[in-house]
Short mmCIF file of C-alpha atoms in Angstrom, two decimals:
data_model
loop_
_atom_site.label_atom_id
_atom_site.label_comp_id
_atom_site.label_asym_id
_atom_site.label_seq_id
_atom_site.Cartn_x
_atom_site.Cartn_y
_atom_site.Cartn_z
CA MET A 79 42.24 58.50 -33.46
CA ALA A 80 43.38 61.78 -31.91
CA ASP A 81 43.98 62.03 -28.18
CA PRO A 82 40.84 63.26 -26.39
CA PRO A 83 40.78 66.51 -24.42
CA LEU A 84 41.44 65.96 -20.73
CA PRO A 85 39.93 67.68 -17.72
CA PRO A 86 42.32 69.55 -15.40
CA ASP A 87 44.83 67.33 -13.58
CA PHE A 88 43.81 64.25 -15.59
CA THR A 89 45.89 61.76 -17.56
CA LEU A 90 44.98 59.78 -20.66
CA GLN A 91 45.51 56.57 -18.71
CA LYS A 92 43.04 57.66 -16.05
CA LEU A 93 40.47 58.65 -18.68
CA THR A 94 40.84 55.24 -20.36
CA GLN A 95 40.26 53.55 -17.00
CA ALA A 96 37.13 55.65 -16.45
CA GLN A 97 35.87 54.75 -19.93
CA ARG A 98 36.31 51.04 -19.17
CA ALA A 99 34.46 51.51 -15.86
CA PHE A 100 31.55 53.22 -17.66
CA GLU A 101 31.44 50.35 -20.20
CA SER A 102 31.35 47.81 -17.39
CA ALA A 103 28.58 49.68 -15.57
CA LEU A 104 26.39 50.71 -18.51
CA GLY A 105 27.39 48.43 -21.37
CA ALA A 106 29.64 49.42 -24.26
CA GLY A 107 26.60 50.44 -26.35
CA LYS A 108 25.96 53.39 -24.03
CA VAL A 109 29.53 54.73 -23.94
CA PHE A 110 30.87 56.97 -26.73
CA PHE A 111 34.53 57.98 -26.83
CA GLU A 112 35.39 58.00 -30.55
CA ASP A 113 36.50 61.15 -32.42
CA LEU A 114 33.14 61.38 -34.17
CA ASP A 115 31.35 61.13 -30.82
CA ARG A 116 33.36 64.03 -29.44
CA THR A 117 32.65 66.14 -32.52
CA THR A 118 28.94 65.32 -32.31
CA TYR A 119 28.64 66.77 -28.79
CA ARG A 120 30.40 70.07 -29.50
CA ASP A 121 28.55 73.39 -29.55
CA LYS A 122 27.32 73.91 -33.11
CA PHE A 123 27.02 77.69 -32.55
CA ALA A 124 30.30 78.13 -30.65
CA VAL A 125 31.87 81.57 -30.84
CA ASN A 126 35.26 79.96 -30.14
CA ASP A 127 35.61 76.45 -31.56
CA ALA A 128 38.72 75.79 -29.45
CA VAL A 129 36.84 75.38 -26.15
CA HIS A 130 34.10 73.24 -24.57
CA HIS A 131 35.28 69.93 -26.08
CA PRO A 132 33.99 66.75 -24.38
CA ALA A 133 36.22 63.75 -23.76
CA GLY A 134 33.30 61.51 -24.62
CA ALA A 135 29.73 60.77 -23.67
CA ILE A 136 27.61 58.27 -21.79
CA ALA A 137 23.89 57.61 -22.27
CA PRO A 138 22.17 56.10 -19.24
CA THR A 139 18.49 55.26 -19.77
CA THR A 140 17.35 54.52 -16.19
CA VAL A 141 17.65 56.20 -12.82
CA GLU A 142 19.78 53.30 -11.64
CA GLU A 143 22.18 53.80 -14.55
CA VAL A 144 22.45 57.50 -13.73
CA GLN A 145 23.36 56.53 -10.17
CA VAL A 146 26.03 54.04 -11.21
CA ALA A 147 27.47 56.52 -13.75
CA LEU A 148 27.83 59.13 -11.01
CA LYS A 149 29.51 56.50 -8.83
CA VAL A 150 32.13 55.99 -11.54
CA ALA A 151 32.56 59.76 -11.97
CA ASN A 152 33.13 60.18 -8.22
CA GLN A 153 35.61 57.29 -8.18
CA PHE A 154 37.77 58.97 -10.84
CA ARG A 155 36.94 62.62 -9.94
CA LEU A 156 35.80 63.00 -13.56
CA PRO A 157 33.55 65.97 -14.42
CA ILE A 158 30.14 65.00 -15.85
CA TRP A 159 27.95 67.38 -17.91
CA PRO A 160 24.28 66.28 -18.06
CA ILE A 161 22.14 67.24 -21.05
CA SER A 162 18.53 66.39 -21.80
CA ARG A 163 18.57 66.43 -25.62
CA GLY A 164 21.42 68.87 -26.26
CA LYS A 165 19.30 71.32 -28.26
CA ASN A 166 19.89 74.40 -26.10
CA LEU A 167 21.17 76.14 -29.23
CA GLY A 168 22.69 79.56 -28.68
CA TYR A 169 23.53 78.73 -25.07
CA GLY A 170 26.03 75.90 -25.58
CA GLY A 171 23.96 73.13 -27.11
CA SER A 172 25.28 69.73 -26.03
CA ALA A 173 28.80 70.90 -25.12
CA PRO A 174 30.24 70.93 -21.60
CA LEU A 175 31.68 74.06 -20.04
CA VAL A 176 34.93 72.36 -18.95
CA SER A 177 36.79 70.68 -21.80
CA GLY A 178 37.48 67.03 -21.05
CA SER A 179 34.17 66.55 -19.25
CA VAL A 180 32.05 63.54 -20.13
CA VAL A 181 28.59 64.43 -21.44
CA MET A 182 25.76 62.54 -19.76
CA ASP A 183 23.20 62.31 -22.58
CA LEU A 184 19.72 61.64 -21.14
CA SER A 185 17.91 61.71 -24.50
CA GLY A 186 17.13 57.99 -24.22
CA MET A 187 14.98 58.54 -21.11
CA LYS A 188 11.60 59.07 -22.77
CA LYS A 189 8.83 57.90 -20.42
CA ILE A 190 5.58 59.92 -20.29
CA GLU A 191 2.94 59.56 -17.54
CA PHE A 192 -0.21 61.62 -18.18
CA ASN A 193 -3.01 62.46 -15.75
CA GLU A 194 -5.91 63.40 -17.99
CA GLU A 195 -8.17 64.46 -15.11
CA PHE A 196 -5.90 67.30 -14.03
CA GLY A 197 -3.78 67.92 -17.12
CA THR A 198 -0.50 67.05 -15.44
CA VAL A 199 2.34 65.04 -16.88
CA VAL A 200 5.48 63.37 -15.52
CA LEU A 201 8.28 63.43 -18.05
CA GLU A 202 11.78 62.05 -18.34
CA PRO A 203 14.42 64.39 -19.78
CA GLY A 204 14.59 62.76 -23.22
CA VAL A 205 10.96 63.65 -24.04
CA GLY A 206 11.00 66.36 -26.70
CA PHE A 207 8.20 68.79 -27.52
CA TYR A 208 7.37 66.81 -30.66
CA ASP A 209 7.26 63.59 -28.60
CA LEU A 210 4.79 65.04 -26.10
CA TYR A 211 2.72 66.65 -28.86
CA ASP A 212 2.48 63.32 -30.70
CA TYR A 213 1.51 61.56 -27.46
CA ILE A 214 -1.31 64.05 -26.83
CA ARG A 215 -2.59 63.71 -30.41
CA GLN A 216 -2.32 59.91 -30.41
CA HIS A 217 -4.32 59.63 -27.18
CA GLN A 218 -6.73 62.44 -28.18
CA LEU A 219 -6.11 64.34 -24.96
CA PRO A 220 -7.78 67.76 -24.62
CA PHE A 221 -4.62 69.68 -23.68
CA TRP A 222 -2.21 72.07 -25.39
CA LEU A 223 1.54 72.38 -25.00
CA SER A 224 3.50 75.55 -24.64
CA THR A 225 6.46 75.38 -27.03
CA PRO A 226 9.55 77.54 -27.55
CA GLY A 227 10.63 78.86 -30.94
CA ASN A 228 13.03 75.93 -31.34
CA SER A 229 10.92 72.90 -30.48
CA TRP A 230 13.56 70.25 -31.20
CA GLY A 231 14.55 70.32 -27.56
CA SER A 232 13.54 68.64 -24.31
CA VAL A 233 10.46 69.74 -22.38
CA VAL A 234 12.32 69.14 -19.12
CA GLY A 235 15.55 70.75 -20.31
CA ASN A 236 13.76 73.85 -21.56
CA ALA A 237 11.95 74.35 -18.25
CA LEU A 238 15.22 73.82 -16.36
CA ASP A 239 16.82 76.66 -18.31
CA ARG A 240 13.77 78.94 -17.86
CA GLY A 241 12.74 78.74 -21.51
CA VAL A 242 9.53 80.43 -22.58
CA GLY A 243 6.65 79.87 -24.99
CA TYR A 244 3.68 81.76 -26.34
CA THR A 245 0.54 80.56 -24.53
CA PRO A 246 -0.76 81.39 -21.01
CA TYR A 247 1.48 78.55 -19.79
CA GLY A 248 4.48 80.13 -21.53
CA GLU A 249 6.69 80.73 -18.49
CA HIS A 250 7.68 77.08 -18.40
CA THR A 251 9.61 77.05 -15.16
CA LYS A 252 6.47 78.27 -13.34
CA ASN A 253 4.66 75.11 -14.47
CA ILE A 254 7.12 72.69 -12.88
CA CYS A 255 5.45 70.64 -10.15
CA GLY A 256 7.60 67.99 -8.50
CA MET A 257 10.92 66.46 -9.51
CA GLU A 258 12.91 63.30 -9.10
CA VAL A 259 16.61 64.12 -8.82
CA VAL A 260 19.79 62.06 -8.51
CA LEU A 261 22.21 64.02 -6.34
CA PRO A 262 25.90 64.12 -7.33
CA THR A 263 26.69 61.49 -4.71
CA GLY A 264 24.05 59.12 -6.10
CA GLU A 265 21.14 59.50 -3.67
CA VAL A 266 17.69 59.89 -5.25
CA VAL A 267 15.26 62.48 -3.88
CA ARG A 268 11.77 63.57 -4.86
CA THR A 269 10.69 67.13 -4.23
CA GLY A 270 7.39 68.58 -3.04
CA MET A 271 4.65 66.03 -2.37
CA GLY A 272 6.85 63.39 -4.03
CA ALA A 273 8.73 63.18 -0.72
CA PHE A 274 5.52 61.68 0.74
CA SER A 275 5.18 57.98 -0.14
CA ASN A 276 2.43 57.23 -2.66
CA ALA A 277 1.10 60.80 -2.61
CA PRO A 278 -1.53 61.34 -5.34
CA THR A 279 -0.76 65.07 -5.19
CA TRP A 280 2.85 65.08 -6.42
CA GLN A 281 1.88 66.99 -9.57
CA ALA A 282 -0.94 68.95 -7.89
CA TYR A 283 0.92 70.95 -5.21
CA PRO A 284 4.49 72.07 -5.85
CA PHE A 285 5.68 72.94 -2.35
CA GLY A 286 5.25 70.01 0.04
CA PHE A 287 6.46 70.64 3.59
CA GLY A 288 9.54 72.68 4.42
CA PRO A 289 11.80 74.34 1.83
CA GLY A 290 10.69 74.13 -1.81
CA TRP A 291 13.52 72.62 -3.83
CA ASP A 292 12.19 72.54 -7.39
CA GLN A 293 13.71 75.89 -8.33
CA MET A 294 17.02 74.94 -6.66
CA PHE A 295 17.57 72.45 -9.48
CA VAL A 296 16.77 75.01 -12.20
CA GLN A 297 19.91 76.39 -13.93
CA SER A 298 22.03 74.70 -11.25
CA ASN A 299 24.53 71.87 -10.94
CA PHE A 300 23.10 70.44 -7.74
CA GLY A 301 21.60 67.26 -9.22
CA VAL A 302 20.52 65.31 -12.31
CA VAL A 303 16.78 65.67 -12.90
CA THR A 304 15.41 62.30 -14.03
CA LYS A 305 11.67 63.08 -13.78
CA MET A 306 9.71 66.32 -13.78
CA GLY A 307 6.04 67.08 -13.26
CA MET A 308 4.51 69.78 -15.48
CA TRP A 309 1.12 71.44 -15.77
CA LEU A 310 -0.45 71.66 -19.23
CA MET A 311 -3.15 74.03 -20.47
CA PRO A 312 -6.64 72.58 -21.09
CA GLU A 313 -7.60 72.92 -24.74
CA PRO A 314 -9.48 76.24 -24.93
CA GLU A 315 -12.99 76.63 -26.28
CA SER A 316 -11.77 79.50 -28.43
CA LEU A 317 -8.75 81.56 -29.37
CA MET A 318 -8.97 85.20 -30.45
CA GLY A 319 -6.34 87.78 -31.05
CA MET A 320 -4.50 90.05 -33.40
CA ASP A 321 -1.13 90.60 -35.05
CA VAL A 322 -0.20 94.28 -34.83
CA GLU A 323 2.55 96.17 -36.68
CA PHE A 324 4.03 99.57 -35.72
CA ASP A 325 6.01 101.85 -37.99
CA ARG A 326 8.72 103.55 -35.92
CA PRO A 327 11.37 102.41 -33.45
CA GLU A 328 9.98 105.00 -31.00
CA ASP A 329 6.61 103.21 -30.97
CA LEU A 330 8.13 100.68 -28.58
CA LYS A 331 7.37 103.00 -25.65
CA ALA A 332 3.62 103.16 -26.34
CA MET A 333 3.47 99.42 -27.02
CA VAL A 334 5.04 98.52 -23.66
CA ASP A 335 2.99 101.06 -21.72
CA THR A 336 -0.25 99.83 -23.32
CA ILE A 337 0.33 96.07 -23.23
CA GLY A 338 1.98 96.01 -19.78
CA PRO A 339 -1.13 97.01 -17.76
CA LEU A 340 -3.28 94.52 -19.70
CA ARG A 341 -0.77 91.80 -18.84
CA ARG A 342 -0.67 92.79 -15.16
CA GLU A 343 -4.48 92.84 -15.01
CA ARG A 344 -4.46 89.43 -16.73
CA VAL A 345 -6.74 90.62 -19.48
CA LEU A 346 -3.81 89.15 -21.43
CA GLN A 347 -2.88 85.86 -19.77
CA GLN A 348 -0.22 84.87 -22.28
CA SER A 349 3.17 86.54 -22.52
CA PRO A 350 3.39 88.57 -25.74
CA SER A 351 6.73 89.31 -27.34
CA ILE A 352 7.41 92.52 -29.25
CA GLY A 353 9.87 91.71 -32.03
CA ASN A 354 11.67 93.92 -34.52
CA TRP A 355 11.37 93.53 -38.29
CA LEU A 356 14.45 91.27 -38.59
CA ARG A 357 12.97 88.61 -36.31
CA ALA A 358 10.25 88.14 -38.92
CA ALA A 359 12.30 88.80 -42.07
CA ALA A 360 15.23 86.51 -41.25
CA VAL A 361 13.03 83.41 -41.57
CA ALA A 362 11.91 84.48 -45.07
CA THR A 363 15.03 85.93 -46.69
CA THR A 364 18.80 86.26 -46.34
CA ARG A 365 21.02 89.32 -46.23
CA ASP A 366 22.73 88.74 -49.55
CA GLU A 367 19.42 89.30 -51.36
CA TRP A 368 19.53 92.92 -50.28
CA THR A 369 23.10 94.16 -49.99
CA ASP A 370 26.75 93.20 -50.07
CA GLN A 371 27.81 96.16 -47.95
CA PRO A 372 29.63 95.44 -44.66
CA GLY A 373 28.50 96.89 -41.37
CA ALA A 374 24.99 97.25 -39.97
CA LEU A 375 22.17 97.59 -42.50
CA SER A 376 21.27 101.09 -43.64
CA ASP A 377 17.80 102.51 -43.08
CA SER A 378 17.14 102.39 -46.84
CA VAL A 379 17.80 98.63 -46.98
CA ILE A 380 15.68 98.09 -43.86
CA ASP A 381 12.84 100.06 -45.47
CA ALA A 382 13.06 97.92 -48.64
CA ILE A 383 12.89 94.67 -46.66
CA ARG A 384 9.99 95.92 -44.58
CA LYS A 385 8.11 96.99 -47.70
CA ARG A 386 8.59 93.61 -49.41
CA PHE A 387 7.21 91.67 -46.44
CA GLY A 388 4.70 94.19 -45.14
CA LEU A 389 6.43 94.55 -41.78
CA GLY A 390 6.39 97.28 -39.19
CA TRP A 391 9.58 98.23 -37.39
CA TRP A 392 8.05 96.36 -34.46
CA GLY A 393 5.35 93.70 -34.45
CA VAL A 394 3.49 91.94 -31.66
CA SER A 395 1.00 89.08 -31.55
CA LEU A 396 -1.66 89.20 -28.85
CA ARG A 397 -3.81 86.16 -28.06
CA LEU A 398 -6.79 85.39 -25.80
CA TYR A 399 -7.57 81.83 -24.71
CA GLY A 400 -10.59 80.24 -23.06
CA ARG A 401 -14.36 80.67 -23.15
CA GLU A 402 -15.59 82.36 -26.30
CA ASP A 403 -17.85 84.87 -24.53
CA VAL A 404 -15.00 85.96 -22.28
CA ASN A 405 -12.62 86.26 -25.24
CA LYS A 406 -15.08 88.40 -27.20
CA ALA A 407 -15.34 90.86 -24.32
CA ALA A 408 -11.57 90.97 -23.81
CA TYR A 409 -10.96 91.38 -27.55
CA LYS A 410 -12.87 94.67 -27.56
CA ILE A 411 -10.57 95.95 -24.82
CA LEU A 412 -7.47 94.85 -26.77
CA GLU A 413 -8.72 96.32 -30.02
CA LYS A 414 -9.40 99.73 -28.49
CA ALA A 415 -6.07 99.77 -26.65
CA MET A 416 -4.12 98.99 -29.82
CA THR A 417 -6.12 101.36 -32.03
CA ASP A 418 -5.51 104.22 -29.57
CA ILE A 419 -1.73 104.04 -30.15
CA LYS A 420 -2.06 104.19 -33.95
CA PRO A 421 -0.58 100.99 -35.40
CA LEU A 422 0.22 100.46 -39.06
CA VAL A 423 -2.14 97.51 -39.23
CA ILE A 424 -4.20 95.20 -37.04
CA LYS A 425 -4.78 91.69 -38.39
CA PRO A 426 -7.44 89.84 -36.35
CA THR A 427 -7.45 86.08 -35.94
CA THR A 428 -10.05 83.72 -34.45
CA TRP A 429 -10.39 80.00 -33.85
CA VAL A 430 -13.12 77.92 -32.21
CA LYS A 431 -12.78 74.33 -31.05
CA GLY A 432 -13.70 72.03 -33.92
CA GLN A 433 -12.17 74.21 -36.61
CA PRO A 434 -8.87 73.31 -38.33
CA LEU A 435 -5.95 74.47 -36.21
CA GLU A 436 -3.28 76.89 -37.35
CA TYR A 437 0.04 75.23 -36.58
CA SER A 438 2.03 77.81 -34.65
CA GLY A 439 3.47 78.55 -31.25
CA TRP A 440 0.23 80.34 -30.40
CA THR A 441 -1.68 77.05 -30.65
CA GLY A 442 0.80 74.95 -28.70
CA THR A 443 2.24 73.11 -31.69
CA PRO A 444 5.98 72.49 -31.94
CA ILE A 445 7.80 74.70 -34.46
CA THR A 446 11.35 74.97 -35.72
CA PHE A 447 11.13 77.52 -38.54
CA PRO A 448 12.40 80.44 -36.38
CA MET A 449 15.83 78.76 -36.42
CA GLN A 450 16.03 79.71 -40.10
CA ASN A 451 17.31 83.07 -38.85
CA VAL A 452 20.81 81.60 -38.34
CA ASN A 453 21.18 81.57 -42.14
CA TRP A 454 20.83 85.37 -42.32
CA TYR A 455 24.52 86.03 -43.04
CA GLY A 456 25.18 82.79 -44.94
CA GLY A 457 28.00 80.34 -44.27
CA ARG A 458 27.87 78.26 -41.12
CA GLY A 459 25.30 80.33 -39.30
CA GLY A 460 24.79 80.61 -35.59
CA HIS A 461 23.67 82.90 -32.82
CA ILE A 462 23.96 83.61 -29.14
CA GLY A 463 21.53 85.65 -27.10
CA PHE A 464 21.98 88.56 -24.72
CA SER A 465 18.84 88.73 -22.59
CA PRO A 466 18.68 91.11 -19.62
CA ILE A 467 15.62 91.45 -17.40
CA ILE A 468 14.34 95.04 -17.41
CA PRO A 469 11.39 96.90 -15.87
CA GLN A 470 8.05 96.69 -17.67
CA ASN A 471 8.15 100.39 -18.46
CA GLY A 472 7.98 101.99 -21.92
CA THR A 473 10.58 104.69 -21.31
CA LYS A 474 13.04 102.18 -19.83
CA ALA A 475 12.43 99.76 -22.70
CA LEU A 476 12.98 102.42 -25.35
CA GLU A 477 16.19 103.59 -23.67
CA GLN A 478 17.43 100.00 -23.45
CA PHE A 479 16.66 99.48 -27.14
CA GLN A 480 18.40 102.70 -28.19
CA ARG A 481 21.56 101.84 -26.21
CA THR A 482 21.63 98.32 -27.62
CA TYR A 483 20.85 99.35 -31.21
CA ALA A 484 23.70 101.88 -31.08
CA ARG A 485 26.08 99.10 -29.99
CA TYR A 486 24.92 96.84 -32.84
CA LYS A 487 25.74 99.64 -35.28
CA GLU A 488 29.08 100.31 -33.57
CA TYR A 489 30.08 96.66 -33.98
CA GLY A 490 28.65 96.44 -37.50
CA MET A 491 26.00 93.83 -36.68
CA ASP A 492 22.37 93.65 -37.82
CA TYR A 493 19.93 94.09 -34.95
CA GLN A 494 17.47 91.35 -34.04
CA GLY A 495 15.73 92.15 -30.79
CA SER A 496 12.57 91.49 -28.86
CA PHE A 497 10.88 92.39 -25.60
CA ALA A 498 8.95 89.51 -24.02
CA PHE A 499 6.40 90.26 -21.32
CA GLY A 500 6.22 88.54 -17.98
CA GLU A 501 3.62 89.78 -15.56
CA ARG A 502 5.89 92.47 -14.09
CA HIS A 503 9.08 92.37 -16.15
CA LEU A 504 10.37 92.40 -19.71
CA THR A 505 12.99 90.00 -21.04
CA ASN A 506 14.97 91.90 -23.66
CA VAL A 507 16.19 89.11 -25.96
CA ASN A 508 18.89 90.33 -28.35
CA ALA A 509 20.00 87.70 -30.86
CA MET A 510 23.55 88.05 -32.18
CA LEU A 511 23.38 86.38 -35.58
CA PHE A 512 26.74 85.48 -37.11
CA ASN A 513 28.53 83.58 -39.85
CA LYS A 514 31.17 81.23 -38.43
CA ASP A 515 32.97 81.33 -41.80
CA ASP A 516 33.58 85.09 -41.47
CA PRO A 517 36.66 85.47 -39.20
CA ALA A 518 36.35 89.26 -38.98
CA MET A 519 32.76 88.99 -37.79
CA MET A 520 33.55 86.26 -35.27
CA LYS A 521 36.31 88.36 -33.70
CA LYS A 522 33.72 91.00 -32.84
CA VAL A 523 31.21 88.77 -31.09
CA ASP A 524 33.02 88.35 -27.75
CA PRO A 525 33.88 92.03 -27.15
CA PHE A 526 30.39 92.98 -28.36
CA PHE A 527 28.71 90.64 -25.89
CA ARG A 528 30.87 91.82 -22.99
CA GLN A 529 30.09 95.43 -23.85
CA LEU A 530 26.35 94.71 -23.71
CA VAL A 531 26.74 93.06 -20.30
CA ALA A 532 28.60 96.13 -19.04
CA ASP A 533 26.00 98.51 -20.49
CA ALA A 534 23.16 96.60 -18.82
CA LYS A 535 25.06 96.40 -15.54
CA GLU A 536 25.25 100.21 -15.44
CA GLN A 537 21.43 100.27 -15.51
CA GLY A 538 21.09 97.55 -12.87
CA TYR A 539 19.92 94.96 -15.42
CA GLY A 540 21.10 91.34 -15.24
CA GLU A 541 20.72 88.42 -17.64
CA TYR A 542 18.37 85.54 -16.91
CA ARG A 543 20.16 82.94 -19.07
CA THR A 544 23.42 82.83 -20.99
CA HIS A 545 25.89 80.90 -23.11
CA LEU A 546 28.62 78.71 -21.59
CA ASP A 547 31.25 81.32 -22.45
CA TYR A 548 29.61 83.97 -20.28
CA MET A 549 28.31 82.11 -17.24
CA ASP A 550 31.09 83.48 -15.02
CA VAL A 551 30.67 86.99 -16.41
CA VAL A 552 26.93 87.00 -15.78
CA ALA A 553 27.19 85.33 -12.36
CA ALA A 554 29.75 87.94 -11.29
CA SER A 555 27.36 90.73 -12.25
CA TYR A 556 25.01 89.55 -9.47
CA ASP A 557 27.25 91.28 -6.96
CA TRP A 558 25.04 92.60 -4.14
CA ASN A 559 26.64 92.37 -0.69
CA GLY A 560 29.93 91.12 -2.05
CA GLY A 561 28.32 88.45 -4.21
CA ALA A 562 26.43 86.84 -1.31
CA LEU A 563 24.18 84.82 -3.61
CA GLY A 564 27.17 83.28 -5.39
CA LYS A 565 28.71 82.35 -2.03
CA LEU A 566 25.46 80.67 -0.98
CA ASN A 567 25.43 78.70 -4.23
CA GLN A 568 29.01 77.58 -3.52
CA LYS A 569 28.09 76.38 -0.02
CA VAL A 570 25.22 74.30 -1.38
CA LYS A 571 27.46 72.96 -4.16
CA ASP A 572 30.14 71.84 -1.73
CA ALA A 573 27.60 70.16 0.53
CA LEU A 574 25.82 68.23 -2.23
CA ASP A 575 28.83 67.55 -4.50
CA PRO A 576 31.92 67.12 -2.30
CA ASN A 577 34.04 65.84 -5.20
CA GLY A 578 32.89 68.61 -7.54
CA ILE A 579 32.07 66.24 -10.41
CA LEU A 580 28.69 67.51 -11.60
CA ALA A 581 28.72 70.25 -14.29
CA PRO A 582 31.48 72.36 -12.72
CA GLY A 583 31.06 76.04 -13.57
CA LYS A 584 27.43 75.84 -14.69
CA SER A 585 25.72 79.18 -13.97
CA GLY A 586 29.02 80.36 -12.50
CA ILE A 587 28.84 77.78 -9.67
CA TRP A 588 32.26 76.18 -9.22
CA PRO A 589 33.19 73.50 -6.68
CA LYS A 590 35.95 74.09 -4.17
CA GLY A 591 39.35 73.48 -5.72
CA ALA A 592 38.21 74.79 -9.11
CA ARG A 593 37.23 78.35 -8.17
CA ALA A 594 40.54 79.85 -9.21
#
C-alpha cells in the first residue's frame, strides 16, 4: 500500500494514530484508509489529477458519531472535509480541497420525516433525490420535488451549494427552513424555530428570533449540517407550457427581455433556462460523429447538428403550474409574448392530474441523462462550470454571451452555455466540457477558466458557485472595501473553529495559520 497524502505539518505516524482513534470511536467498519478508498473519493472530473487527494474517509451515521469524529479531528488537528453524497460533479465531487484531509462521508445518514399537512420534510444529508422521490411515491404523497439536472446527489447537499431545479421551487436554497448543525467544536445547534424546544413550527418559519443562521451554513465551513428542513411543492392540478426554439445567437436579447418581465411579475413562477444547441445535442450525439477537426466547431458543422435534431441556436422551456383555469389564462400571455419575437417553433405541452406523467425535471422527477454531455469529446469525459451572476437584461446577456463565445473559440473549445432566470438576475452557466485523455486540451482548461473570471470581473460579475481549484480565485474577486466580506468570514471561522479543522479553504474561507 502506498503512503497516503498528508495534510500540512503532519506525519504518517500521527495520521496512523488518528486513524486508530477514528476506529475506536466509530468502529472499523466506518473508517476507510486503504488505497482504493482514497482513489474512490477523488474528484472524477479533476482538471489536475495531482491535487485534492484525501488521506482517507470516515462515515458517521448519527449526530453523536459526527460529534465524536470532530472530537478526534480536533485532538489531532486533522482537517475534515464533509460531503453529503459526493455527487457535486464539476465542482469537486467527493474530493477535499486540502490534500491529506479526511473525508467525512454522510451518505449513510438517510432519515426522512415528512409533514403531509404542510408539505415540509426534514432530511439527513444522505437522502438523495431518488430516495425522496421513492418515499413520496411509496407513501402516495401529493407533492413534487424540484430536481437538478444530475439527480444522483443529495437533496441537502444540493441546497447547501445553491443548486437549482426547474419547477417553481427551483431555487433550492430559498426552500431551506431550519437546520440542525454540529459546530466544528462538537456543539449541536438548531436554527430558526428549532432553537425553541418542541416547536411545531421549525419547518414553517425560517427565521426564529434574532439573526437568521440558515444561510450562514450554505457554501461555508462553519458547521456540519446533519438535518435540514425543506419546503416541497404541492402536486399541481395542471401543468401547461411550451418548448420554444430560436434561430440566431442574437435572439438571446429578445428572449431575455421578453421572459424577464414575465418572471418578475410571476406570470412565470418557475425559473426557465435558455440553453444553446449543444446543451441539447450533447446528450444525443458525440463530436466524433460530425468532425475530426481540432478547435471550436465551425458554423457549418453546428448547422448540420442543429438540422439533424431540429434545434434552434437557443431553446427555452416555459412551464405553468397550478390551477387549470389560471394556467389557461397565463398560457395565452406566454404564447403571445413568444410569438411576438418570432421563434422558429413553439411546441405546446399540457398535463392534468390523473394523466400519465412525463418523467422530466419539469415534473419534479429525478433525472441523470444530462450528464451524458461529458462524453461529448470521448475519452474520460468531464466538465467544470463557470457561472457568473449577471443582470436580467437582454443587452447585457447578449454582450456576456458574445465575450464568452469568443473566448471559447480562442481556446478551441466547443461552447455549451445557458442563462437561467431568477426573479431579478440571470445565472450564466458555461460548461467547459473536456476529455481527460487529451493532454493538449487539459492544459487549456485552467488558463481558459481564469480568463473568463477576469473577463467577468471587468463587468462587475461574480460567480455564485465554483470548483475546488478556483474557490480562492472567486472569493478574491469579491473585493469591495478591501475584501471586507472575506474578512468577516474569517472572523466567524476563527470563532467557531479555533483549531481550523473543518473544510479549510472552502469558499475561500481559511482558518488562521493557513491563510498564507
